[in-house]
CSV table of N, CA, C and O in Angstrom, one decimal:
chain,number,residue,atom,x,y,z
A,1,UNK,N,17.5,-24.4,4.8
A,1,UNK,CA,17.6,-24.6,3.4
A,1,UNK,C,16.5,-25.6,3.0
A,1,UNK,O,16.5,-26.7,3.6
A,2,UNK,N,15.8,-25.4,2.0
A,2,UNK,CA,14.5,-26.4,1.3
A,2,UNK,C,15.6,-26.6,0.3
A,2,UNK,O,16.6,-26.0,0.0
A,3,UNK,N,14.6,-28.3,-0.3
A,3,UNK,CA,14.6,-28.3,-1.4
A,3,UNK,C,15.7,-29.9,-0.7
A,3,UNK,O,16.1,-30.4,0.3
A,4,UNK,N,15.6,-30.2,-2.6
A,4,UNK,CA,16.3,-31.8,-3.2
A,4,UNK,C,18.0,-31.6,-4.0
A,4,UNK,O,18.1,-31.1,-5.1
A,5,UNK,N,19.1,-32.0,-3.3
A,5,UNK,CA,19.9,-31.8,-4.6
A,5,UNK,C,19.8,-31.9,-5.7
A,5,UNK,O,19.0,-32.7,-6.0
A,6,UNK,N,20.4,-31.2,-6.7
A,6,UNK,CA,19.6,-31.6,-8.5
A,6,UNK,C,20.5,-32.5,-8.5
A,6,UNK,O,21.6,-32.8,-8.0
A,7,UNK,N,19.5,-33.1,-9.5
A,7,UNK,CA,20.5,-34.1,-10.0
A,7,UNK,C,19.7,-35.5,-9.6
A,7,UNK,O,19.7,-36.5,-10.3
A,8,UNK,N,19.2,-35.4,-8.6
A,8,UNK,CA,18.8,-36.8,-7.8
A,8,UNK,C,17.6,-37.4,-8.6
A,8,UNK,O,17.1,-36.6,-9.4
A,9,UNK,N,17.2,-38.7,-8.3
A,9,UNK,CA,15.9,-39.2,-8.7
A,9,UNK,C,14.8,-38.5,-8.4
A,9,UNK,O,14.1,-37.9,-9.2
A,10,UNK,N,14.8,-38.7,-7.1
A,10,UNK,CA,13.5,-38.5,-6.3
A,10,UNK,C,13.2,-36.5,-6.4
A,10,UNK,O,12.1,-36.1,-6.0
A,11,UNK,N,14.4,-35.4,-6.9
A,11,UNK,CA,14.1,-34.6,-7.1
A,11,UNK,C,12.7,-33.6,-7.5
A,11,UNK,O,12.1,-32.8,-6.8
A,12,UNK,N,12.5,-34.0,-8.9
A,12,UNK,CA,11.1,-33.7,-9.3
A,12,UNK,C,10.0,-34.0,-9.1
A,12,UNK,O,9.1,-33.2,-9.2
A,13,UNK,N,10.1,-35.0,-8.7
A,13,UNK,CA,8.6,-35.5,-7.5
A,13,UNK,C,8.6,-34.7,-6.4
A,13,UNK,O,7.6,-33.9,-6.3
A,14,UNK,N,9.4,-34.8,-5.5
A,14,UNK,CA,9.5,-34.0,-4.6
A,14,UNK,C,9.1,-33.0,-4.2
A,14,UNK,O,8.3,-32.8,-3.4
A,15,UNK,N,10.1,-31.8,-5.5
A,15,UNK,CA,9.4,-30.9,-5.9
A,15,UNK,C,8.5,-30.7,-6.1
A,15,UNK,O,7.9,-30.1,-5.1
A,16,UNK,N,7.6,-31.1,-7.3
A,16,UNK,CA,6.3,-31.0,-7.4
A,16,UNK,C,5.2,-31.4,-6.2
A,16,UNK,O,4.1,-30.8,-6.1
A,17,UNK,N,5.5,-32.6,-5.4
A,17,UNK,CA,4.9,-32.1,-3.9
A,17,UNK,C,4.8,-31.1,-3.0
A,17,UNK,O,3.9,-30.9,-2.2
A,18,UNK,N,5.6,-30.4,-3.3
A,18,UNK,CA,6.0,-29.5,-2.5
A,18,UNK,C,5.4,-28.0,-2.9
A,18,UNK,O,5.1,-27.2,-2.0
A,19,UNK,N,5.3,-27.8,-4.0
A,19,UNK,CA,4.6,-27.2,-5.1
A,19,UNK,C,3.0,-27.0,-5.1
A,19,UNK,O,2.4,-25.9,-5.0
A,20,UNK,N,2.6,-28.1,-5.1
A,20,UNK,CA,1.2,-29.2,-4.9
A,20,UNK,C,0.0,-27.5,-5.2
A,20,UNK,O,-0.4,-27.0,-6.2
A,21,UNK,N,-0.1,-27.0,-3.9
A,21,UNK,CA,-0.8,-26.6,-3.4
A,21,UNK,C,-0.8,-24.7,-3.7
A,21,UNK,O,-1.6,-23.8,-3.4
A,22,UNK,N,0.4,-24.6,-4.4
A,22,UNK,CA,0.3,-23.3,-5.2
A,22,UNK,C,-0.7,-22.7,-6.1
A,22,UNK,O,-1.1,-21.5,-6.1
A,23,UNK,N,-1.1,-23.5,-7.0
A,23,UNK,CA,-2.3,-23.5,-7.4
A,23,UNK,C,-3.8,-22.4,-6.3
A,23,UNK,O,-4.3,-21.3,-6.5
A,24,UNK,N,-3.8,-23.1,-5.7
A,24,UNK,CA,-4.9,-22.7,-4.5
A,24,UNK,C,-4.9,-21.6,-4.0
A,24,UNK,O,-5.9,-21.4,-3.3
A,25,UNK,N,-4.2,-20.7,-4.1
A,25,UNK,CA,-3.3,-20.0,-3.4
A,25,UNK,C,-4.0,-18.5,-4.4
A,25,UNK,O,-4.6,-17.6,-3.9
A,26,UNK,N,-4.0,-18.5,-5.3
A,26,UNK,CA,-4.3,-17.5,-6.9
A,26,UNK,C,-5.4,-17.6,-7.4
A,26,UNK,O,-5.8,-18.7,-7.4
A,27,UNK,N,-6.3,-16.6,-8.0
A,27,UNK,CA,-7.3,-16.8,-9.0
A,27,UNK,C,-6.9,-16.4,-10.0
A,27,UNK,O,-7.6,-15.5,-10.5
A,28,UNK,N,-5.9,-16.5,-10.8
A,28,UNK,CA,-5.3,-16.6,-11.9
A,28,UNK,C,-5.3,-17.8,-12.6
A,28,UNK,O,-5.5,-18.7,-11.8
A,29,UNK,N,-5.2,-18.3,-13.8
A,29,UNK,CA,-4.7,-19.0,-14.1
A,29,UNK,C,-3.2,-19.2,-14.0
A,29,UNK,O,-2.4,-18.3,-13.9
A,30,UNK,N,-3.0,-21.2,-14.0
A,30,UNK,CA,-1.1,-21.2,-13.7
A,30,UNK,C,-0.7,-21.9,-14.2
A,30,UNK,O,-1.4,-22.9,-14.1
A,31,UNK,N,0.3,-22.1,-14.7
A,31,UNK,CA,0.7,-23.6,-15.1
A,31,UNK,C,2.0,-23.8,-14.6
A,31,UNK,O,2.7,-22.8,-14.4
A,32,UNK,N,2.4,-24.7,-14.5
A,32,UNK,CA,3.1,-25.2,-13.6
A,32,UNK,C,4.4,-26.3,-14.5
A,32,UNK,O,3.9,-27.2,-15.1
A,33,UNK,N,5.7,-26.1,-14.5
A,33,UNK,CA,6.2,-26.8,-15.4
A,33,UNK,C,8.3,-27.3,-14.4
A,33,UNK,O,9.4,-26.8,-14.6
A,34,UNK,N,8.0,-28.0,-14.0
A,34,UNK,CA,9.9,-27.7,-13.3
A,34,UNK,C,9.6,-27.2,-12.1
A,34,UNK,O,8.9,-27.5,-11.2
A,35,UNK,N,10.6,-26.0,-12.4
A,35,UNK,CA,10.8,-24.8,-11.7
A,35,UNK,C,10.1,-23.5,-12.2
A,35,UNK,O,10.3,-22.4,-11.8
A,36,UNK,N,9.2,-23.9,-13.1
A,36,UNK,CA,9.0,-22.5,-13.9
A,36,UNK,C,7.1,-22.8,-13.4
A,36,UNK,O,6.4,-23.8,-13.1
A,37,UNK,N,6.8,-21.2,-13.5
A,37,UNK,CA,5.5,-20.8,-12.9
A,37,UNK,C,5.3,-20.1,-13.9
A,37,UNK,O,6.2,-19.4,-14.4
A,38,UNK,N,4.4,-20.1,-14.3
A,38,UNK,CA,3.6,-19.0,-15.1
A,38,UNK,C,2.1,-18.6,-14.8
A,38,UNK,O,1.3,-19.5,-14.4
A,39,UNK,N,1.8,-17.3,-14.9
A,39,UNK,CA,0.3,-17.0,-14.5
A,39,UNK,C,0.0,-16.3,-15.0
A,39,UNK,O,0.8,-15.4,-15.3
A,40,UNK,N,-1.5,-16.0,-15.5
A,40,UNK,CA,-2.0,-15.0,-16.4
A,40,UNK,C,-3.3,-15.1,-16.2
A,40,UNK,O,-3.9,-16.0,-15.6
A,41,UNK,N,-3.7,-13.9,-16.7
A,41,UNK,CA,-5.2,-13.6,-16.5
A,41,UNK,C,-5.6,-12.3,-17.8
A,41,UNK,O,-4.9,-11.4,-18.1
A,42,UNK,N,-6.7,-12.6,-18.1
A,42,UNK,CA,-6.7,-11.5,-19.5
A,42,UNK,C,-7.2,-10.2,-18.4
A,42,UNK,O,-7.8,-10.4,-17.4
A,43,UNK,N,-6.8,-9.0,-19.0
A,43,UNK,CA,-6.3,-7.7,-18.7
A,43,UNK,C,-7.4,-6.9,-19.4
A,43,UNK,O,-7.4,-6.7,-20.6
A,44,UNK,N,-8.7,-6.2,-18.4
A,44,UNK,CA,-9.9,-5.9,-19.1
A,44,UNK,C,-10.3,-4.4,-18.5
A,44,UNK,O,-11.1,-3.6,-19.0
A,45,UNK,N,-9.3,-4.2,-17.2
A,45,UNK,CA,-9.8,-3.2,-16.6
A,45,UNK,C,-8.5,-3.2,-15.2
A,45,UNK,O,-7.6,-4.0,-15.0
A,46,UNK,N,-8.9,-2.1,-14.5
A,46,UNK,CA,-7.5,-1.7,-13.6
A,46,UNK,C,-7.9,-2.8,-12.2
A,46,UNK,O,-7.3,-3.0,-11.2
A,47,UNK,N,-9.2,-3.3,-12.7
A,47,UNK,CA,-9.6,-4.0,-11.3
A,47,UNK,C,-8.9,-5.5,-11.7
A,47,UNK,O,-8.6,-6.3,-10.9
A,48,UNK,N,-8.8,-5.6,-12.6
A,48,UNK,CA,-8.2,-7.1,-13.6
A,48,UNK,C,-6.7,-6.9,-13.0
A,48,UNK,O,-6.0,-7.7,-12.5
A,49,UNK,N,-6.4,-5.5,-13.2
A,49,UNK,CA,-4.4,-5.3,-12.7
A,49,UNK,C,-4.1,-5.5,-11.8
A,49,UNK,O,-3.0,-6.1,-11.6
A,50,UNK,N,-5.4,-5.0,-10.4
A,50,UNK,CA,-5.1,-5.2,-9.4
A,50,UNK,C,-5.2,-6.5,-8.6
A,50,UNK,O,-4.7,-6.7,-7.5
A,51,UNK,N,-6.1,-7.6,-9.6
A,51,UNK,CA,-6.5,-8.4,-9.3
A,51,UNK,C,-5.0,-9.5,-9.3
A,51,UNK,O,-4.7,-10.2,-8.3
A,52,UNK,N,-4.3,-9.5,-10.5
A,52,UNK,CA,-3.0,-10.2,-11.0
A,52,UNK,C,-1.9,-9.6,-10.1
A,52,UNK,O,-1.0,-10.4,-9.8
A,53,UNK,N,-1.9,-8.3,-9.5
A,53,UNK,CA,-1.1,-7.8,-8.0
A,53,UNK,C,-1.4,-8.8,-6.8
A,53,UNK,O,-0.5,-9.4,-6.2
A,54,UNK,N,-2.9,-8.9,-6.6
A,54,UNK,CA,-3.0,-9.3,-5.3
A,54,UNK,C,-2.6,-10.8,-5.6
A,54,UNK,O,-2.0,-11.3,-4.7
A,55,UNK,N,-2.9,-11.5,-6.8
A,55,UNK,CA,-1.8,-13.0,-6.5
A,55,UNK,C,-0.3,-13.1,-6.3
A,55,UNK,O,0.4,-13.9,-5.6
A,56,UNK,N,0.0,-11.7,-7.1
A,56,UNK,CA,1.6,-11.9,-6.8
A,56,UNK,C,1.8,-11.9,-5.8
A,56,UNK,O,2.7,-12.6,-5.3
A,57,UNK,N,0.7,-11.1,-4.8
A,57,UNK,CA,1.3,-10.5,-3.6
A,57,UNK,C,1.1,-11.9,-2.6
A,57,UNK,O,1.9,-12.0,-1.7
A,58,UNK,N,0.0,-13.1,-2.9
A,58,UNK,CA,-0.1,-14.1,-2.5
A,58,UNK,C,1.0,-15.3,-2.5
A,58,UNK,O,1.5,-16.0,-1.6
A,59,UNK,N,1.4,-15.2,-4.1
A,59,UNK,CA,2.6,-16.1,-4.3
A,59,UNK,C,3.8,-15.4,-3.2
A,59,UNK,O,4.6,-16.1,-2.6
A,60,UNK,N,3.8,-14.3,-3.2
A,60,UNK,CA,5.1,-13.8,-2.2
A,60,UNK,C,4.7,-14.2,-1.0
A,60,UNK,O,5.7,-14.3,-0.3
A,61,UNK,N,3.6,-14.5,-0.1
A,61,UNK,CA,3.3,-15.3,1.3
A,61,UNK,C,3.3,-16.6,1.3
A,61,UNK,O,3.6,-17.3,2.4
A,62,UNK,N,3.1,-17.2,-0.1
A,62,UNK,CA,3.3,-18.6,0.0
A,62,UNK,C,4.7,-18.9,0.3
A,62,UNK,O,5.0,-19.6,1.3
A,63,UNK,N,5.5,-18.3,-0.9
A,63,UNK,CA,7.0,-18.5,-0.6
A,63,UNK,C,7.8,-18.1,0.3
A,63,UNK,O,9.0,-18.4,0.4
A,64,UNK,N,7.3,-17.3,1.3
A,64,UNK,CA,7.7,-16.6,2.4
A,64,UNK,C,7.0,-18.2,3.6
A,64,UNK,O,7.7,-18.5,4.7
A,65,UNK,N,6.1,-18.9,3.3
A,65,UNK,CA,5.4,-19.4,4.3
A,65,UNK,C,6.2,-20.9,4.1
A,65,UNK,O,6.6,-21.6,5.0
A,66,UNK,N,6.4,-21.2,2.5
A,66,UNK,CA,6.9,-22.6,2.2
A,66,UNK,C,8.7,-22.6,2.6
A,66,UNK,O,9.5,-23.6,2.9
A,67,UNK,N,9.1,-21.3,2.5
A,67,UNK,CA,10.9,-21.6,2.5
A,67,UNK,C,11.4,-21.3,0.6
A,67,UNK,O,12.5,-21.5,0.2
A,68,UNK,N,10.5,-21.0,-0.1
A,68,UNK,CA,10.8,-20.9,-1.4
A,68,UNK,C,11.3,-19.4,-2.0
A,68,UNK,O,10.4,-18.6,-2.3
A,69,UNK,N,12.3,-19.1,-2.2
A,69,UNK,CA,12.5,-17.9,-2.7
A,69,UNK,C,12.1,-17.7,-4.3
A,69,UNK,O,12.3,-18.6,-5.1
A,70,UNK,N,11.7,-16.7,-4.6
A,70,UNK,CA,11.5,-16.6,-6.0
A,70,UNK,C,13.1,-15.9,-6.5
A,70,UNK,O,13.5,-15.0,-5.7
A,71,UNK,N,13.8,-16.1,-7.3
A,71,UNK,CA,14.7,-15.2,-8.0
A,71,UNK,C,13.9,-14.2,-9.2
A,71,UNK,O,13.5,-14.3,-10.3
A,72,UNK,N,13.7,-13.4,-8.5
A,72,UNK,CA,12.8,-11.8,-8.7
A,72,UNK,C,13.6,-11.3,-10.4
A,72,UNK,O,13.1,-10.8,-11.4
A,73,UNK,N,15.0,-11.6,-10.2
A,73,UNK,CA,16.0,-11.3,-12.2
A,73,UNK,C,15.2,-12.0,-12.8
A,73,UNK,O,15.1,-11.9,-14.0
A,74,UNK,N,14.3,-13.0,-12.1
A,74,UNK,CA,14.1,-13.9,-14.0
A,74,UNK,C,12.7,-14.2,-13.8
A,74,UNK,O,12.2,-15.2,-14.2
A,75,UNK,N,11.8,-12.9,-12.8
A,75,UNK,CA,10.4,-13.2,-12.9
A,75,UNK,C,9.9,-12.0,-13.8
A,75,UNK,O,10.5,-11.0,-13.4
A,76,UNK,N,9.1,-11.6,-14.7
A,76,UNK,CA,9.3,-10.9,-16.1
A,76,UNK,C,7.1,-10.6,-16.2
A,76,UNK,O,6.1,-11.3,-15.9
A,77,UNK,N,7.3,-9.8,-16.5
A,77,UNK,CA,6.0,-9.5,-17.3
A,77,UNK,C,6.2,-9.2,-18.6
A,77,UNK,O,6.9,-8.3,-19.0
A,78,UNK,N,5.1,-10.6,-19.7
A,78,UNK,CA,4.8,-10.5,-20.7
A,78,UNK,C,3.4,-10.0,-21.1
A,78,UNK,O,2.5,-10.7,-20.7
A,79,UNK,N,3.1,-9.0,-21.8
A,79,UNK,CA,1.9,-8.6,-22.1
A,79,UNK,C,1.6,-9.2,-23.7
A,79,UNK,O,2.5,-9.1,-24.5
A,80,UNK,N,0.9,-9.5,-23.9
A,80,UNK,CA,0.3,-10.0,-25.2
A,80,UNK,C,-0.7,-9.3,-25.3
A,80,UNK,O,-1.7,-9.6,-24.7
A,81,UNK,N,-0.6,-8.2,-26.2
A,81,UNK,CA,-1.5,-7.2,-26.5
A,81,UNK,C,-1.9,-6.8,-27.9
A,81,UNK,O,-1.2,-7.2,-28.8
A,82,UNK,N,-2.7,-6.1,-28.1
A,82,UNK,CA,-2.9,-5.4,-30.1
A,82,UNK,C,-2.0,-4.2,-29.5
A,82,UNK,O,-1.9,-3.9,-28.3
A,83,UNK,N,-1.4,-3.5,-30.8
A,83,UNK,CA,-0.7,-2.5,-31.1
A,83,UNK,C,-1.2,-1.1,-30.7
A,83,UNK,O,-0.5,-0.2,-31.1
A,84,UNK,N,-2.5,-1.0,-29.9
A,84,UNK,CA,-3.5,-0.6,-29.9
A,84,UNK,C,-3.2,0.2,-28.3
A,84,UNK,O,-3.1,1.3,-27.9
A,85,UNK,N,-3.2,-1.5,-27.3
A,85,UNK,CA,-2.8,-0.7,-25.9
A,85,UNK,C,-1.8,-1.2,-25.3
A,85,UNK,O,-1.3,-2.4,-25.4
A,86,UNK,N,-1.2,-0.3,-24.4
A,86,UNK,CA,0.4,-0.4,-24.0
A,86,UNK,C,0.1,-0.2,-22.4
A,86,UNK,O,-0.7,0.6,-21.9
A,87,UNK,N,0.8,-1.2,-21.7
A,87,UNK,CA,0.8,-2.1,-20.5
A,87,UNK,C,1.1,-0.9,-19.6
A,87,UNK,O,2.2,-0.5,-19.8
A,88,UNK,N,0.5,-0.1,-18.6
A,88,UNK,CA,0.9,0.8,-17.5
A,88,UNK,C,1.0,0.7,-16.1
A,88,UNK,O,1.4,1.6,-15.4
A,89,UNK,N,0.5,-0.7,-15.6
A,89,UNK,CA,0.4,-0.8,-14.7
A,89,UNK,C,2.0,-1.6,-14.2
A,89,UNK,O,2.5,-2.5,-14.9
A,90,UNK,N,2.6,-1.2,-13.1
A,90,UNK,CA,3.7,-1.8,-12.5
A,90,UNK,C,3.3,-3.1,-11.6
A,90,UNK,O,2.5,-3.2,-10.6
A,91,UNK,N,3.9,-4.0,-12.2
A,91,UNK,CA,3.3,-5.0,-10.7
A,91,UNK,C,4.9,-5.2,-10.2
A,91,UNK,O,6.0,-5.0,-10.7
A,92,UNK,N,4.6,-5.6,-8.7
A,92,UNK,CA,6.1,-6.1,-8.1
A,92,UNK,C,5.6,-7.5,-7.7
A,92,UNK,O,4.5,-8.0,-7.6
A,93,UNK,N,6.9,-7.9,-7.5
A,93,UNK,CA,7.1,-9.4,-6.4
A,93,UNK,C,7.9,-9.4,-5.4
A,93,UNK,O,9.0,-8.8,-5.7
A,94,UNK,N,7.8,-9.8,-4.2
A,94,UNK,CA,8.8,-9.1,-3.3
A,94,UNK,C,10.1,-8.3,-3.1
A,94,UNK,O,11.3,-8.4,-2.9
A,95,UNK,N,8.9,-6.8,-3.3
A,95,UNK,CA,9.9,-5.6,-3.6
A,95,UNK,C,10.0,-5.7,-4.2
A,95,UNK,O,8.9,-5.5,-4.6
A,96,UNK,N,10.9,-6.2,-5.5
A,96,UNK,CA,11.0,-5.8,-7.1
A,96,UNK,C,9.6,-5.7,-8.1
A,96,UNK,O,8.7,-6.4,-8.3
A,97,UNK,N,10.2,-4.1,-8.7
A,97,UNK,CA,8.7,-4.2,-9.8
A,97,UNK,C,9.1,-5.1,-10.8
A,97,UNK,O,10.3,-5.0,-11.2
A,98,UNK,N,8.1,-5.9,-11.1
A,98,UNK,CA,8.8,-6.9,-12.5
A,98,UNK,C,8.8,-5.7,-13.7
A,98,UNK,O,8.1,-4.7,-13.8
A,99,UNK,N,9.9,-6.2,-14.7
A,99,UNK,CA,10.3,-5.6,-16.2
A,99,UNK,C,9.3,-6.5,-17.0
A,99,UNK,O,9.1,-7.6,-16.8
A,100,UNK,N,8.8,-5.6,-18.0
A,100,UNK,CA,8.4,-6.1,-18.8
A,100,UNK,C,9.3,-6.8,-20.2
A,100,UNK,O,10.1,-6.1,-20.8
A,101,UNK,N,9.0,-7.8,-20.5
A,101,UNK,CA,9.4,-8.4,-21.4
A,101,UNK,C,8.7,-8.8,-23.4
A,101,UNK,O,7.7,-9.2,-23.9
A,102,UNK,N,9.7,-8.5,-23.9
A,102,UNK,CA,8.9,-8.7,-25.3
A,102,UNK,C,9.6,-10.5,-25.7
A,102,UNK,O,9.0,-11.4,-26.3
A,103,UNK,N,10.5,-10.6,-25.4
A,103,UNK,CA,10.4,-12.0,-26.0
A,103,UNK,C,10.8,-13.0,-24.5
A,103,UNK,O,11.7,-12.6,-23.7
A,104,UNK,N,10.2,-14.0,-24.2
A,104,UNK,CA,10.7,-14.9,-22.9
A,104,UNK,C,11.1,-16.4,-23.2
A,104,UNK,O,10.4,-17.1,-23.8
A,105,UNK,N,12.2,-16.8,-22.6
A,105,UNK,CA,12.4,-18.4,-23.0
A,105,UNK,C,11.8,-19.0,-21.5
A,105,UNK,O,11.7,-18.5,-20.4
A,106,UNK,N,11.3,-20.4,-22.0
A,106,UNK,CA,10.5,-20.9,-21.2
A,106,UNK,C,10.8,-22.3,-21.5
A,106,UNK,O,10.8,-22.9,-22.6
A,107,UNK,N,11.1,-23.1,-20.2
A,107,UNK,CA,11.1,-24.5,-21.0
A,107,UNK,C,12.5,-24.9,-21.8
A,107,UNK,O,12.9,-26.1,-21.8
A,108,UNK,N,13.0,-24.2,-22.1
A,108,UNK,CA,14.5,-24.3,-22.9
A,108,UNK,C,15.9,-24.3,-22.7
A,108,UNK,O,16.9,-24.5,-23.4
A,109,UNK,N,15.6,-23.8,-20.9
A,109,UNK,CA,16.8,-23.5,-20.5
A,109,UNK,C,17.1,-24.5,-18.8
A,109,UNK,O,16.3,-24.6,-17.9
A,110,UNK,N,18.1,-24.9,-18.7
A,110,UNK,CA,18.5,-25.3,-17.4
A,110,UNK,C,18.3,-24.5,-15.8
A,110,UNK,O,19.0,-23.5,-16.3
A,111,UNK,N,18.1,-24.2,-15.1
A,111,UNK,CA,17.8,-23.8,-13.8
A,111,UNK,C,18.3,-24.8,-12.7
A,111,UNK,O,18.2,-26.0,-12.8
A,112,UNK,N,18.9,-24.2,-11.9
A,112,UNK,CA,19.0,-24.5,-10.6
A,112,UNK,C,18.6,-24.4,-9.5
A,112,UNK,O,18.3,-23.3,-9.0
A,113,UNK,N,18.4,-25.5,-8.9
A,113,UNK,CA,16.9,-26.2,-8.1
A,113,UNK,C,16.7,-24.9,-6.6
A,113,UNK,O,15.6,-24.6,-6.1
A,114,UNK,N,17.8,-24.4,-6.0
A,114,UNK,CA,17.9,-24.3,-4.9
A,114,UNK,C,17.4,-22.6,-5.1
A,114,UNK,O,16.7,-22.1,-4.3
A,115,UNK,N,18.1,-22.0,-6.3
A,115,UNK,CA,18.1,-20.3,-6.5
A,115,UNK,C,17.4,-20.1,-7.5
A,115,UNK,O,17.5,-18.8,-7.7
A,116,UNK,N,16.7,-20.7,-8.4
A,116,UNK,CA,16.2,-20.2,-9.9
A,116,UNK,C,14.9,-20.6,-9.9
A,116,UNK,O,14.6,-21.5,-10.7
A,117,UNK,N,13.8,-20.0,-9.0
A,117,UNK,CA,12.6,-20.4,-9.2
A,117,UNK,C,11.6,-19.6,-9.4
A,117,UNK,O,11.3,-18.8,-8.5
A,118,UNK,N,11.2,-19.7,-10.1
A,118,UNK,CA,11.0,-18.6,-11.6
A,118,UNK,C,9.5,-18.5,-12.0
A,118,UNK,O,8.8,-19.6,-12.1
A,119,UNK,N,9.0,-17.4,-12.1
A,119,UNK,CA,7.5,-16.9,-12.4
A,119,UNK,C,7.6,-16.1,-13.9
A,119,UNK,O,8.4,-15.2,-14.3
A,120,UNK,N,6.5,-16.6,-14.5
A,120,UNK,CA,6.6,-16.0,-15.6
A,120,UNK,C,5.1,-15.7,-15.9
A,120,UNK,O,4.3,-16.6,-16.0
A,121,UNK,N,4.5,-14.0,-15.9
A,121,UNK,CA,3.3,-13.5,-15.9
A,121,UNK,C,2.9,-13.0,-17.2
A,121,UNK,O,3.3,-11.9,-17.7
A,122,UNK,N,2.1,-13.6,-17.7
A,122,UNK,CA,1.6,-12.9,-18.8
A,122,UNK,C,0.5,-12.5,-18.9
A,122,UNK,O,-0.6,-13.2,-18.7
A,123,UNK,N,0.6,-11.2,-19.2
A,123,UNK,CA,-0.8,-10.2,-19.0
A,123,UNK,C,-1.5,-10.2,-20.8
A,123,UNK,O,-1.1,-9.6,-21.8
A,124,UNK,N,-2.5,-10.9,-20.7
A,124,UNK,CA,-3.5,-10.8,-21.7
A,124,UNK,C,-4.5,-9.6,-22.3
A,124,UNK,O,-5.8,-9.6,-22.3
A,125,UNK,N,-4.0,-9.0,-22.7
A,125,UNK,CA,-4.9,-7.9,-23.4
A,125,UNK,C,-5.6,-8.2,-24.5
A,125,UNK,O,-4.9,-8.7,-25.4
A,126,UNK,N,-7.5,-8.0,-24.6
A,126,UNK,CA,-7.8,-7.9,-25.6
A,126,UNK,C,-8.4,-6.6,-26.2
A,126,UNK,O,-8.7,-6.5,-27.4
C-alpha cells in the first residue's frame, strides 16, 4: 500500500513528491492540483487524438510503475468544443474507455488519499 494517512501534516508534501515527476512522463499539457490531474492538449486532427491516447496510456505505466492507482469512475473526458464538432474518438485508461463529460467539479470536492486519484482530460477543439 503507497501513500500518507489523510489527515496528517506531512501528507501533501509527500504527496506531491511523490507526484514530482509525472509531468515528464506526457506531452500534454497538466496541471497538477491535490489529488487531481488534469491534461489537455487542443484537438486538431486524429494524430492530436492519438497523441492524448498515448499519454493516457503513459500515465497508466507510471501508475502501474509508482504503486498509484487511478479510480478510472471519476477520470472523465471534457471536450470544449464549437457546436460545430462532436468528439469521436474513445480514449481509455486502464481498460476503461473514459465518458465524456459536459459539466466537471474540480477543486470543490473532498477525495480520499489512498482510492480517489483522479485525472481530468480536457480535449480542446478549435
Amino acid at each position: 500500500m503507497s501513500g500518507v494517512p489523510r489527515g496528517t501534516v506531512p501528507g501533501p508534501l509527500l504527496f506531491l513528491l511523490h507526484i514530482n515527476d509525472l509531468p515528464s512522463v506526457i506531452t500534454s499539457q497538466i496541471r497538477l492540483f491535490a489529488n487531481d490531474c488534469i491534461i489537455y492538449r487542443p484537438i486538431r486532427s486524429s494524430a492530436d487524438c492519438e497523441a492524448l491516447q498515448r499519454d493516457l496510456d503513459s500515465l497508466e505505466r507510471w501508475s502501474s510503475a509508482w504503486g498509484m492507482k487511478f479510480n478510472t469512475k471519476k477520470c472523465h473526458i471534457m471536450s470544449i468544443a464549437s457546436a460545430k464538432s462532436h468528439p469521436t474518438y474513445l480514449y481509455n485508461l486502464c481498460g476503461h474507455v473514459l465518458s465524456n463529460v459536459q459539466i466537471a467539479n474540480y477543486l470543490v470536492r473532498q477525495t480520499q488519499w489512498q482510492s480517489d486519484h483522479n485525472i481530468w482530460v480536457a480535449v480542446l477543439r478549435r
